[in-house]
Amino acid sequence: MLSYVLANKLMNARLIAEVHCSDLAVGGSHVTYAVDGEAPQTGLLLHRAGPEPIRGVIPVASLLGATLIGMRVGQRAPLLCENGSISKLIVSGVELSI
C-alpha cells in the first residue's frame, strides 16, 4: 500500500517556484492534522524513524507520513489506511523544528 501512495505522490508532484517552508510539511517538522474530522493530532515527521513506533513520531515511510510529506497547511488529501479503507486527511498546522 505504501508503494501505491508514494507512486501516486510522485506522479502528481508539481514544480513550485516559491516554497514557503513555514506552511509545508517536511522532514523534521511538527505537523498538526485531522483524520475524518476527528480531534487534531500533532506529530514529528521523521525520515529516519526507528522500527519501533514512538508516540508523537510520524515516520515518512508510513502511509500517514508518505501522505503528509509535501502537504501545505489547509490542504486536504485522501489517506489510505492499513485495512484498505480511505479516510480524509487535512493539515491544519506546520511548525519547523530547529
PDB file of N, CA and C in Angstrom:
ATOM      1  N   MET A   1       0.817  -1.190   0.000  1.00  0.00           N
ATOM      2  CA  MET A   1       0.000   0.000   0.000  1.00  0.00           C
ATOM      3  C   MET A   1       0.864   1.258   0.000  1.00  0.00           C
ATOM      4  N   LEU A   2       1.972   1.206   0.737  1.00  0.00           N
ATOM      5  CA  LEU A   2       2.852   2.369   0.815  1.00  0.00           C
ATOM      6  C   LEU A   2       3.429   2.706  -0.552  1.00  0.00           C
ATOM      7  N   SER A   3       3.784   1.685  -1.331  1.00  0.00           N
ATOM      8  CA  SER A   3       4.348   1.959  -2.659  1.00  0.00           C
ATOM      9  C   SER A   3       3.311   2.646  -3.547  1.00  0.00           C
ATOM     10  N   TYR A   4       2.037   2.297  -3.395  1.00  0.00           N
ATOM     11  CA  TYR A   4       0.976   2.960  -4.158  1.00  0.00           C
ATOM     12  C   TYR A   4       0.897   4.441  -3.775  1.00  0.00           C
ATOM     13  N   VAL A   5       0.930   4.733  -2.483  1.00  0.00           N
ATOM     14  CA  VAL A   5       0.856   6.114  -2.018  1.00  0.00           C
ATOM     15  C   VAL A   5       2.038   6.919  -2.540  1.00  0.00           C
ATOM     16  N   LEU A   6       3.245   6.361  -2.443  1.00  0.00           N
ATOM     17  CA  LEU A   6       4.434   7.076  -2.907  1.00  0.00           C
ATOM     18  C   LEU A   6       4.427   7.271  -4.420  1.00  0.00           C
ATOM     19  N   ALA A   7       4.043   6.261  -5.166  1.00  0.00           N
ATOM     20  CA  ALA A   7       3.985   6.382  -6.627  1.00  0.00           C
ATOM     21  C   ALA A   7       2.982   7.454  -7.035  1.00  0.00           C
ATOM     22  N   ASN A   8       1.833   7.469  -6.370  1.00  0.00           N
ATOM     23  CA  ASN A   8       0.813   8.472  -6.654  1.00  0.00           C
ATOM     24  C   ASN A   8       1.320   9.871  -6.320  1.00  0.00           C
ATOM     25  N   LYS A   9       2.008  10.008  -5.196  1.00  0.00           N
ATOM     26  CA  LYS A   9       2.540  11.310  -4.784  1.00  0.00           C
ATOM     27  C   LYS A   9       3.563  11.803  -5.803  1.00  0.00           C
ATOM     28  N   LEU A  10       4.452  10.926  -6.251  1.00  0.00           N
ATOM     29  CA  LEU A  10       5.472  11.313  -7.223  1.00  0.00           C
ATOM     30  C   LEU A  10       4.877  11.666  -8.587  1.00  0.00           C
ATOM     31  N   MET A  11       3.872  10.927  -9.000  1.00  0.00           N
ATOM     32  CA  MET A  11       3.263  11.202 -10.303  1.00  0.00           C
ATOM     33  C   MET A  11       2.486  12.506 -10.307  1.00  0.00           C
ATOM     34  N   ASN A  12       1.984  12.931  -9.160  1.00  0.00           N
ATOM     35  CA  ASN A  12       1.189  14.155  -9.083  1.00  0.00           C
ATOM     36  C   ASN A  12       1.971  15.342  -8.545  1.00  0.00           C
ATOM     37  N   ALA A  13       3.267  15.176  -8.324  1.00  0.00           N
ATOM     38  CA  ALA A  13       4.093  16.274  -7.804  1.00  0.00           C
ATOM     39  C   ALA A  13       4.249  17.357  -8.866  1.00  0.00           C
ATOM     40  N   ARG A  14       4.201  18.607  -8.409  1.00  0.00           N
ATOM     41  CA  ARG A  14       4.380  19.747  -9.300  1.00  0.00           C
ATOM     42  C   ARG A  14       5.590  20.539  -8.855  1.00  0.00           C
ATOM     43  N   LEU A  15       6.234  21.182  -9.799  1.00  0.00           N
ATOM     44  CA  LEU A  15       7.336  22.073  -9.502  1.00  0.00           C
ATOM     45  C   LEU A  15       6.763  23.339  -8.891  1.00  0.00           C
ATOM     46  N   ILE A  16       7.351  23.812  -7.812  1.00  0.00           N
ATOM     47  CA  ILE A  16       6.870  25.012  -7.137  1.00  0.00           C
ATOM     48  C   ILE A  16       7.950  26.080  -7.247  1.00  0.00           C
ATOM     49  N   ALA A  17       7.566  27.227  -7.750  1.00  0.00           N
ATOM     50  CA  ALA A  17       8.530  28.319  -7.928  1.00  0.00           C
ATOM     51  C   ALA A  17       8.962  28.907  -6.580  1.00  0.00           C
ATOM     52  N   GLU A  18       8.012  29.142  -5.707  1.00  0.00           N
ATOM     53  CA  GLU A  18       8.319  29.716  -4.402  1.00  0.00           C
ATOM     54  C   GLU A  18       7.866  28.750  -3.318  1.00  0.00           C
ATOM     55  N   VAL A  19       8.784  28.276  -2.532  1.00  0.00           N
ATOM     56  CA  VAL A  19       8.446  27.359  -1.453  1.00  0.00           C
ATOM     57  C   VAL A  19       8.490  28.127  -0.139  1.00  0.00           C
ATOM     58  N   HIS A  20       7.366  28.155   0.546  1.00  0.00           N
ATOM     59  CA  HIS A  20       7.283  28.790   1.854  1.00  0.00           C
ATOM     60  C   HIS A  20       7.300  27.676   2.891  1.00  0.00           C
ATOM     61  N   CYS A  21       8.477  27.353   3.375  1.00  0.00           N
ATOM     62  CA  CYS A  21       8.635  26.212   4.274  1.00  0.00           C
ATOM     63  C   CYS A  21       7.829  26.337   5.557  1.00  0.00           C
ATOM     64  N   SER A  22       7.400  27.524   5.887  1.00  0.00           N
ATOM     65  CA  SER A  22       6.661  27.682   7.132  1.00  0.00           C
ATOM     66  C   SER A  22       5.309  26.985   7.089  1.00  0.00           C
ATOM     67  N   ASP A  23       4.791  26.683   5.913  1.00  0.00           N
ATOM     68  CA  ASP A  23       3.496  26.006   5.845  1.00  0.00           C
ATOM     69  C   ASP A  23       3.559  24.689   5.073  1.00  0.00           C
ATOM     70  N   LEU A  24       4.759  24.134   4.915  1.00  0.00           N
ATOM     71  CA  LEU A  24       4.971  22.922   4.145  1.00  0.00           C
ATOM     72  C   LEU A  24       5.445  21.797   5.062  1.00  0.00           C
ATOM     73  N   ALA A  25       4.767  20.657   5.016  1.00  0.00           N
ATOM     74  CA  ALA A  25       5.155  19.506   5.838  1.00  0.00           C
ATOM     75  C   ALA A  25       6.404  18.864   5.254  1.00  0.00           C
ATOM     76  N   VAL A  26       7.514  18.965   5.974  1.00  0.00           N
ATOM     77  CA  VAL A  26       8.787  18.391   5.557  1.00  0.00           C
ATOM     78  C   VAL A  26       9.354  17.580   6.717  1.00  0.00           C
ATOM     79  N   GLY A  27      10.351  16.763   6.428  1.00  0.00           N
ATOM     80  CA  GLY A  27      11.004  16.005   7.485  1.00  0.00           C
ATOM     81  C   GLY A  27      11.531  16.930   8.567  1.00  0.00           C
ATOM     82  N   GLY A  28      11.276  16.598   9.806  1.00  0.00           N
ATOM     83  CA  GLY A  28      11.728  17.406  10.926  1.00  0.00           C
ATOM     84  C   GLY A  28      10.720  18.443  11.368  1.00  0.00           C
ATOM     85  N   SER A  29       9.549  18.478  10.745  1.00  0.00           N
ATOM     86  CA  SER A  29       8.541  19.453  11.163  1.00  0.00           C
ATOM     87  C   SER A  29       7.470  18.775  12.011  1.00  0.00           C
ATOM     88  N   HIS A  30       6.882  19.571  12.894  1.00  0.00           N
ATOM     89  CA  HIS A  30       5.730  19.121  13.680  1.00  0.00           C
ATOM     90  C   HIS A  30       4.493  19.443  12.853  1.00  0.00           C
ATOM     91  N   VAL A  31       3.712  18.423  12.554  1.00  0.00           N
ATOM     92  CA  VAL A  31       2.547  18.594  11.695  1.00  0.00           C
ATOM     93  C   VAL A  31       1.287  18.354  12.518  1.00  0.00           C
ATOM     94  N   THR A  32       0.358  19.283  12.431  1.00  0.00           N
ATOM     95  CA  THR A  32      -0.951  19.115  13.066  1.00  0.00           C
ATOM     96  C   THR A  32      -1.926  18.765  11.958  1.00  0.00           C
ATOM     97  N   TYR A  33      -2.664  17.688  12.164  1.00  0.00           N
ATOM     98  CA  TYR A  33      -3.551  17.159  11.130  1.00  0.00           C
ATOM     99  C   TYR A  33      -4.775  16.544  11.787  1.00  0.00           C
ATOM    100  N   ALA A  34      -5.813  16.360  10.984  1.00  0.00           N
ATOM    101  CA  ALA A  34      -7.019  15.682  11.458  1.00  0.00           C
ATOM    102  C   ALA A  34      -7.428  14.655  10.408  1.00  0.00           C
ATOM    103  N   VAL A  35      -7.932  13.528  10.896  1.00  0.00           N
ATOM    104  CA  VAL A  35      -8.396  12.457  10.023  1.00  0.00           C
ATOM    105  C   VAL A  35      -9.906  12.321  10.221  1.00  0.00           C
ATOM    106  N   ASP A  36     -10.642  12.401   9.126  1.00  0.00           N
ATOM    107  CA  ASP A  36     -12.098  12.252   9.142  1.00  0.00           C
ATOM    108  C   ASP A  36     -12.784  13.180  10.147  1.00  0.00           C
ATOM    109  N   GLY A  37     -12.277  14.389  10.300  1.00  0.00           N
ATOM    110  CA  GLY A  37     -12.924  15.371  11.165  1.00  0.00           C
ATOM    111  C   GLY A  37     -12.752  15.131  12.656  1.00  0.00           C
ATOM    112  N   GLU A  38     -11.929  14.166  13.022  1.00  0.00           N
ATOM    113  CA  GLU A  38     -11.666  13.891  14.444  1.00  0.00           C
ATOM    114  C   GLU A  38     -10.836  15.021  15.042  1.00  0.00           C
ATOM    115  N   ALA A  39     -10.565  14.943  16.334  1.00  0.00           N
ATOM    116  CA  ALA A  39      -9.744  15.957  17.004  1.00  0.00           C
ATOM    117  C   ALA A  39      -8.358  16.016  16.362  1.00  0.00           C
ATOM    118  N   PRO A  40      -7.811  17.218  16.194  1.00  0.00           N
ATOM    119  CA  PRO A  40      -6.474  17.353  15.600  1.00  0.00           C
ATOM    120  C   PRO A  40      -5.413  16.632  16.436  1.00  0.00           C
ATOM    121  N   GLN A  41      -4.413  16.107  15.743  1.00  0.00           N
ATOM    122  CA  GLN A  41      -3.268  15.456  16.374  1.00  0.00           C
ATOM    123  C   GLN A  41      -2.008  16.119  15.835  1.00  0.00           C
ATOM    124  N   THR A  42      -0.939  16.071  16.610  1.00  0.00           N
ATOM    125  CA  THR A  42       0.333  16.625  16.176  1.00  0.00           C
ATOM    126  C   THR A  42       1.398  15.552  16.292  1.00  0.00           C
ATOM    127  N   GLY A  43       2.275  15.494  15.306  1.00  0.00           N
ATOM    128  CA  GLY A  43       3.369  14.535  15.321  1.00  0.00           C
ATOM    129  C   GLY A  43       4.586  15.104  14.628  1.00  0.00           C
ATOM    130  N   LEU A  44       5.742  14.571  14.984  1.00  0.00           N
ATOM    131  CA  LEU A  44       7.009  14.966  14.374  1.00  0.00           C
ATOM    132  C   LEU A  44       7.257  14.071  13.172  1.00  0.00           C
ATOM    133  N   LEU A  45       7.333  14.658  11.986  1.00  0.00           N
ATOM    134  CA  LEU A  45       7.530  13.925  10.749  1.00  0.00           C
ATOM    135  C   LEU A  45       9.022  13.654  10.568  1.00  0.00           C
ATOM    136  N   LEU A  46       9.412  12.358  10.595  1.00  0.00           N
ATOM    137  CA  LEU A  46      10.826  11.991  10.516  1.00  0.00           C
ATOM    138  C   LEU A  46      11.113  11.019   9.381  1.00  0.00           C
ATOM    139  N   HIS A  47      12.196  11.288   8.657  1.00  0.00           N
ATOM    140  CA  HIS A  47      12.625  10.389   7.591  1.00  0.00           C
ATOM    141  C   HIS A  47      13.258   9.123   8.162  1.00  0.00           C
ATOM    142  N   ARG A  48      13.973   9.243   9.252  1.00  0.00           N
ATOM    143  CA  ARG A  48      14.689   8.097   9.818  1.00  0.00           C
ATOM    144  C   ARG A  48      14.138   7.714  11.182  1.00  0.00           C
ATOM    145  N   ALA A  49      12.910   7.296  11.192  1.00  0.00           N
ATOM    146  CA  ALA A  49      12.296   6.829  12.433  1.00  0.00           C
ATOM    147  C   ALA A  49      12.697   5.369  12.638  1.00  0.00           C
ATOM    148  N   GLY A  50      12.868   4.979  13.888  1.00  0.00           N
ATOM    149  CA  GLY A  50      13.259   3.605  14.201  1.00  0.00           C
ATOM    150  C   GLY A  50      12.163   2.610  13.892  1.00  0.00           C
ATOM    151  N   PRO A  51      12.468   1.321  14.006  1.00  0.00           N
ATOM    152  CA  PRO A  51      11.496   0.282  13.676  1.00  0.00           C
ATOM    153  C   PRO A  51      10.335   0.202  14.681  1.00  0.00           C
ATOM    154  N   GLU A  52      10.580   0.612  15.904  1.00  0.00           N
ATOM    155  CA  GLU A  52       9.537   0.578  16.929  1.00  0.00           C
ATOM    156  C   GLU A  52       8.753   1.887  16.905  1.00  0.00           C
ATOM    157  N   PRO A  53       7.413   1.816  16.959  1.00  0.00           N
ATOM    158  CA  PRO A  53       6.621   3.048  16.980  1.00  0.00           C
ATOM    159  C   PRO A  53       6.934   3.878  18.233  1.00  0.00           C
ATOM    160  N   ILE A  54       7.083   5.164  18.037  1.00  0.00           N
ATOM    161  CA  ILE A  54       7.334   6.088  19.151  1.00  0.00           C
ATOM    162  C   ILE A  54       6.191   7.091  19.150  1.00  0.00           C
ATOM    163  N   ARG A  55       5.600   7.263  20.307  1.00  0.00           N
ATOM    164  CA  ARG A  55       4.469   8.193  20.436  1.00  0.00           C
ATOM    165  C   ARG A  55       4.895   9.592  19.977  1.00  0.00           C
ATOM    166  N   GLY A  56       4.091  10.177  19.109  1.00  0.00           N
ATOM    167  CA  GLY A  56       4.356  11.526  18.640  1.00  0.00           C
ATOM    168  C   GLY A  56       5.278  11.618  17.440  1.00  0.00           C
ATOM    169  N   VAL A  57       5.747  10.468  16.928  1.00  0.00           N
ATOM    170  CA  VAL A  57       6.625  10.455  15.755  1.00  0.00           C
ATOM    171  C   VAL A  57       5.867   9.838  14.575  1.00  0.00           C
ATOM    172  N   ILE A  58       5.934  10.503  13.429  1.00  0.00           N
ATOM    173  CA  ILE A  58       5.303  10.001  12.206  1.00  0.00           C
ATOM    174  C   ILE A  58       6.414   9.658  11.210  1.00  0.00           C
ATOM    175  N   PRO A  59       6.695   8.385  11.009  1.00  0.00           N
ATOM    176  CA  PRO A  59       7.719   8.020  10.021  1.00  0.00           C
ATOM    177  C   PRO A  59       7.242   8.377   8.614  1.00  0.00           C
ATOM    178  N   VAL A  60       8.107   8.977   7.818  1.00  0.00           N
ATOM    179  CA  VAL A  60       7.768   9.278   6.426  1.00  0.00           C
ATOM    180  C   VAL A  60       7.456   7.981   5.691  1.00  0.00           C
ATOM    181  N   ALA A  61       8.096   6.892   6.083  1.00  0.00           N
ATOM    182  CA  ALA A  61       7.885   5.587   5.450  1.00  0.00           C
ATOM    183  C   ALA A  61       6.667   4.870   6.027  1.00  0.00           C
ATOM    184  N   SER A  62       5.617   5.624   6.329  1.00  0.00           N
ATOM    185  CA  SER A  62       4.336   5.059   6.766  1.00  0.00           C
ATOM    186  C   SER A  62       3.270   5.638   5.850  1.00  0.00           C
ATOM    187  N   LEU A  63       2.094   5.053   5.838  1.00  0.00           N
ATOM    188  CA  LEU A  63       1.026   5.580   4.994  1.00  0.00           C
ATOM    189  C   LEU A  63       0.692   7.022   5.366  1.00  0.00           C
ATOM    190  N   LEU A  64       0.608   7.312   6.666  1.00  0.00           N
ATOM    191  CA  LEU A  64       0.322   8.678   7.107  1.00  0.00           C
ATOM    192  C   LEU A  64       1.459   9.621   6.734  1.00  0.00           C
ATOM    193  N   GLY A  65       2.692   9.228   7.025  1.00  0.00           N
ATOM    194  CA  GLY A  65       3.844  10.071   6.740  1.00  0.00           C
ATOM    195  C   GLY A  65       4.024  10.345   5.260  1.00  0.00           C
ATOM    196  N   ALA A  66       3.859   9.310   4.439  1.00  0.00           N
ATOM    197  CA  ALA A  66       4.004   9.476   2.989  1.00  0.00           C
ATOM    198  C   ALA A  66       2.924  10.396   2.437  1.00  0.00           C
ATOM    199  N   THR A  67       1.759  10.367   3.037  1.00  0.00           N
ATOM    200  CA  THR A  67       0.681  11.251   2.601  1.00  0.00           C
ATOM    201  C   THR A  67       0.940  12.680   3.046  1.00  0.00           C
ATOM    202  N   LEU A  68       1.421  12.850   4.277  1.00  0.00           N
ATOM    203  CA  LEU A  68       1.655  14.189   4.818  1.00  0.00           C
ATOM    204  C   LEU A  68       2.816  14.927   4.155  1.00  0.00           C
ATOM    205  N   ILE A  69       3.875  14.216   3.793  1.00  0.00           N
ATOM    206  CA  ILE A  69       5.083  14.874   3.290  1.00  0.00           C
ATOM    207  C   ILE A  69       4.738  15.714   2.051  1.00  0.00           C
ATOM    208  N   GLY A  70       5.115  16.979   2.089  1.00  0.00           N
ATOM    209  CA  GLY A  70       4.863  17.885   0.978  1.00  0.00           C
ATOM    210  C   GLY A  70       3.516  18.577   0.999  1.00  0.00           C
ATOM    211  N   MET A  71       2.656  18.222   1.967  1.00  0.00           N
ATOM    212  CA  MET A  71       1.360  18.897   2.048  1.00  0.00           C
ATOM    213  C   MET A  71       1.521  20.263   2.709  1.00  0.00           C
ATOM    214  N   ARG A  72       0.616  21.169   2.401  1.00  0.00           N
ATOM    215  CA  ARG A  72       0.623  22.514   2.959  1.00  0.00           C
ATOM    216  C   ARG A  72      -0.539  22.682   3.920  1.00  0.00           C
ATOM    217  N   VAL A  73      -0.420  23.664   4.799  1.00  0.00           N
ATOM    218  CA  VAL A  73      -1.500  23.987   5.727  1.00  0.00           C
ATOM    219  C   VAL A  73      -2.766  24.273   4.923  1.00  0.00           C
ATOM    220  N   GLY A  74      -3.859  23.648   5.343  1.00  0.00           N
ATOM    221  CA  GLY A  74      -5.146  23.823   4.680  1.00  0.00           C
ATOM    222  C   GLY A  74      -5.410  22.817   3.581  1.00  0.00           C
ATOM    223  N   GLN A  75      -4.387  22.081   3.185  1.00  0.00           N
ATOM    224  CA  GLN A  75      -4.549  21.102   2.105  1.00  0.00           C
ATOM    225  C   GLN A  75      -5.221  19.843   2.623  1.00  0.00           C
ATOM    226  N   ARG A  76      -6.051  19.262   1.783  1.00  0.00           N
ATOM    227  CA  ARG A  76      -6.749  18.007   2.089  1.00  0.00           C
ATOM    228  C   ARG A  76      -6.269  16.926   1.132  1.00  0.00           C
ATOM    229  N   ALA A  77      -6.314  15.676   1.605  1.00  0.00           N
ATOM    230  CA  ALA A  77      -5.908  14.556   0.751  1.00  0.00           C
ATOM    231  C   ALA A  77      -6.567  13.277   1.248  1.00  0.00           C
ATOM    232  N   PRO A  78      -6.763  12.312   0.357  1.00  0.00           N
ATOM    233  CA  PRO A  78      -7.233  11.001   0.809  1.00  0.00           C
ATOM    234  C   PRO A  78      -6.096  10.289   1.539  1.00  0.00           C
ATOM    235  N   LEU A  79      -6.437   9.582   2.594  1.00  0.00           N
ATOM    236  CA  LEU A  79      -5.456   8.821   3.372  1.00  0.00           C
ATOM    237  C   LEU A  79      -5.805   7.349   3.277  1.00  0.00           C
ATOM    238  N   LEU A  80      -4.937   6.587   2.627  1.00  0.00           N
ATOM    239  CA  LEU A  80      -5.128   5.146   2.528  1.00  0.00           C
ATOM    240  C   LEU A  80      -4.781   4.519   3.872  1.00  0.00           C
ATOM    241  N   CYS A  81      -5.694   3.732   4.410  1.00  0.00           N
ATOM    242  CA  CYS A  81      -5.487   3.097   5.720  1.00  0.00           C
ATOM    243  C   CYS A  81      -5.009   1.656   5.547  1.00  0.00           C
ATOM    244  N   GLU A  82      -4.417   1.114   6.602  1.00  0.00           N
ATOM    245  CA  GLU A  82      -3.874  -0.252   6.571  1.00  0.00           C
ATOM    246  C   GLU A  82      -4.933  -1.282   6.181  1.00  0.00           C
ATOM    247  N   ASN A  83      -6.189  -1.047   6.557  1.00  0.00           N
ATOM    248  CA  ASN A  83      -7.250  -2.013   6.263  1.00  0.00           C
ATOM    249  C   ASN A  83      -7.830  -1.840   4.855  1.00  0.00           C
ATOM    250  N   GLY A  84      -7.265  -0.907   4.072  1.00  0.00           N
ATOM    251  CA  GLY A  84      -7.711  -0.693   2.700  1.00  0.00           C
ATOM    252  C   GLY A  84      -8.758   0.395   2.548  1.00  0.00           C
ATOM    253  N   SER A  85      -9.286   0.885   3.661  1.00  0.00           N
ATOM    254  CA  SER A  85     -10.265   1.970   3.576  1.00  0.00           C
ATOM    255  C   SER A  85      -9.556   3.299   3.304  1.00  0.00           C
ATOM    256  N   ILE A  86     -10.327   4.291   2.921  1.00  0.00           N
ATOM    257  CA  ILE A  86      -9.763   5.608   2.634  1.00  0.00           C
ATOM    258  C   ILE A  86     -10.423   6.632   3.549  1.00  0.00           C
ATOM    259  N   SER A  87      -9.579   7.389   4.251  1.00  0.00           N
ATOM    260  CA  SER A  87     -10.050   8.441   5.148  1.00  0.00           C
ATOM    261  C   SER A  87      -9.731   9.797   4.532  1.00  0.00           C
ATOM    262  N   LYS A  88     -10.258  10.855   5.162  1.00  0.00           N
ATOM    263  CA  LYS A  88      -9.989  12.220   4.714  1.00  0.00           C
ATOM    264  C   LYS A  88      -8.995  12.860   5.671  1.00  0.00           C
ATOM    265  N   LEU A  89      -7.918  13.400   5.129  1.00  0.00           N
ATOM    266  CA  LEU A  89      -6.836  13.994   5.915  1.00  0.00           C
ATOM    267  C   LEU A  89      -6.760  15.482   5.597  1.00  0.00           C
ATOM    268  N   ILE A  90      -6.601  16.300   6.622  1.00  0.00           N
ATOM    269  CA  ILE A  90      -6.388  17.733   6.428  1.00  0.00           C
ATOM    270  C   ILE A  90      -5.241  18.192   7.330  1.00  0.00           C
ATOM    271  N   VAL A  91      -4.371  19.037   6.790  1.00  0.00           N
ATOM    272  CA  VAL A  91      -3.259  19.597   7.557  1.00  0.00           C
ATOM    273  C   VAL A  91      -3.705  20.961   8.071  1.00  0.00           C
ATOM    274  N   SER A  92      -3.607  21.154   9.389  1.00  0.00           N
ATOM    275  CA  SER A  92      -4.040  22.427   9.966  1.00  0.00           C
ATOM    276  C   SER A  92      -2.892  23.251  10.507  1.00  0.00           C
ATOM    277  N   GLY A  93      -1.690  22.664  10.597  1.00  0.00           N
ATOM    278  CA  GLY A  93      -0.562  23.434  11.076  1.00  0.00           C
ATOM    279  C   GLY A  93       0.763  22.725  10.828  1.00  0.00           C
ATOM    280  N   VAL A  94       1.800  23.532  10.624  1.00  0.00           N
ATOM    281  CA  VAL A  94       3.154  23.012  10.448  1.00  0.00           C
ATOM    282  C   VAL A  94       4.091  23.930  11.196  1.00  0.00           C
ATOM    283  N   GLU A  95       4.976  23.336  12.009  1.00  0.00           N
ATOM    284  CA  GLU A  95       5.971  24.108  12.725  1.00  0.00           C
ATOM    285  C   GLU A  95       7.319  23.421  12.535  1.00  0.00           C
ATOM    286  N   LEU A  96       8.275  24.156  11.997  1.00  0.00           N
ATOM    287  CA  LEU A  96       9.590  23.581  11.766  1.00  0.00           C
ATOM    288  C   LEU A  96      10.346  23.442  13.070  1.00  0.00           C
ATOM    289  N   SER A  97      11.002  22.306  13.261  1.00  0.00           N
ATOM    290  CA  SER A  97      11.873  22.091  14.419  1.00  0.00           C
ATOM    291  C   SER A  97      13.256  22.593  14.057  1.00  0.00           C
ATOM    292  N   ILE A  98      13.814  23.400  14.903  1.00  0.00           N
ATOM    293  CA  ILE A  98      15.147  23.933  14.599  1.00  0.00           C
ATOM    294  C   ILE A  98      16.125  23.476  15.652  1.00  0.00           C
TER     295      ILE A  98
END
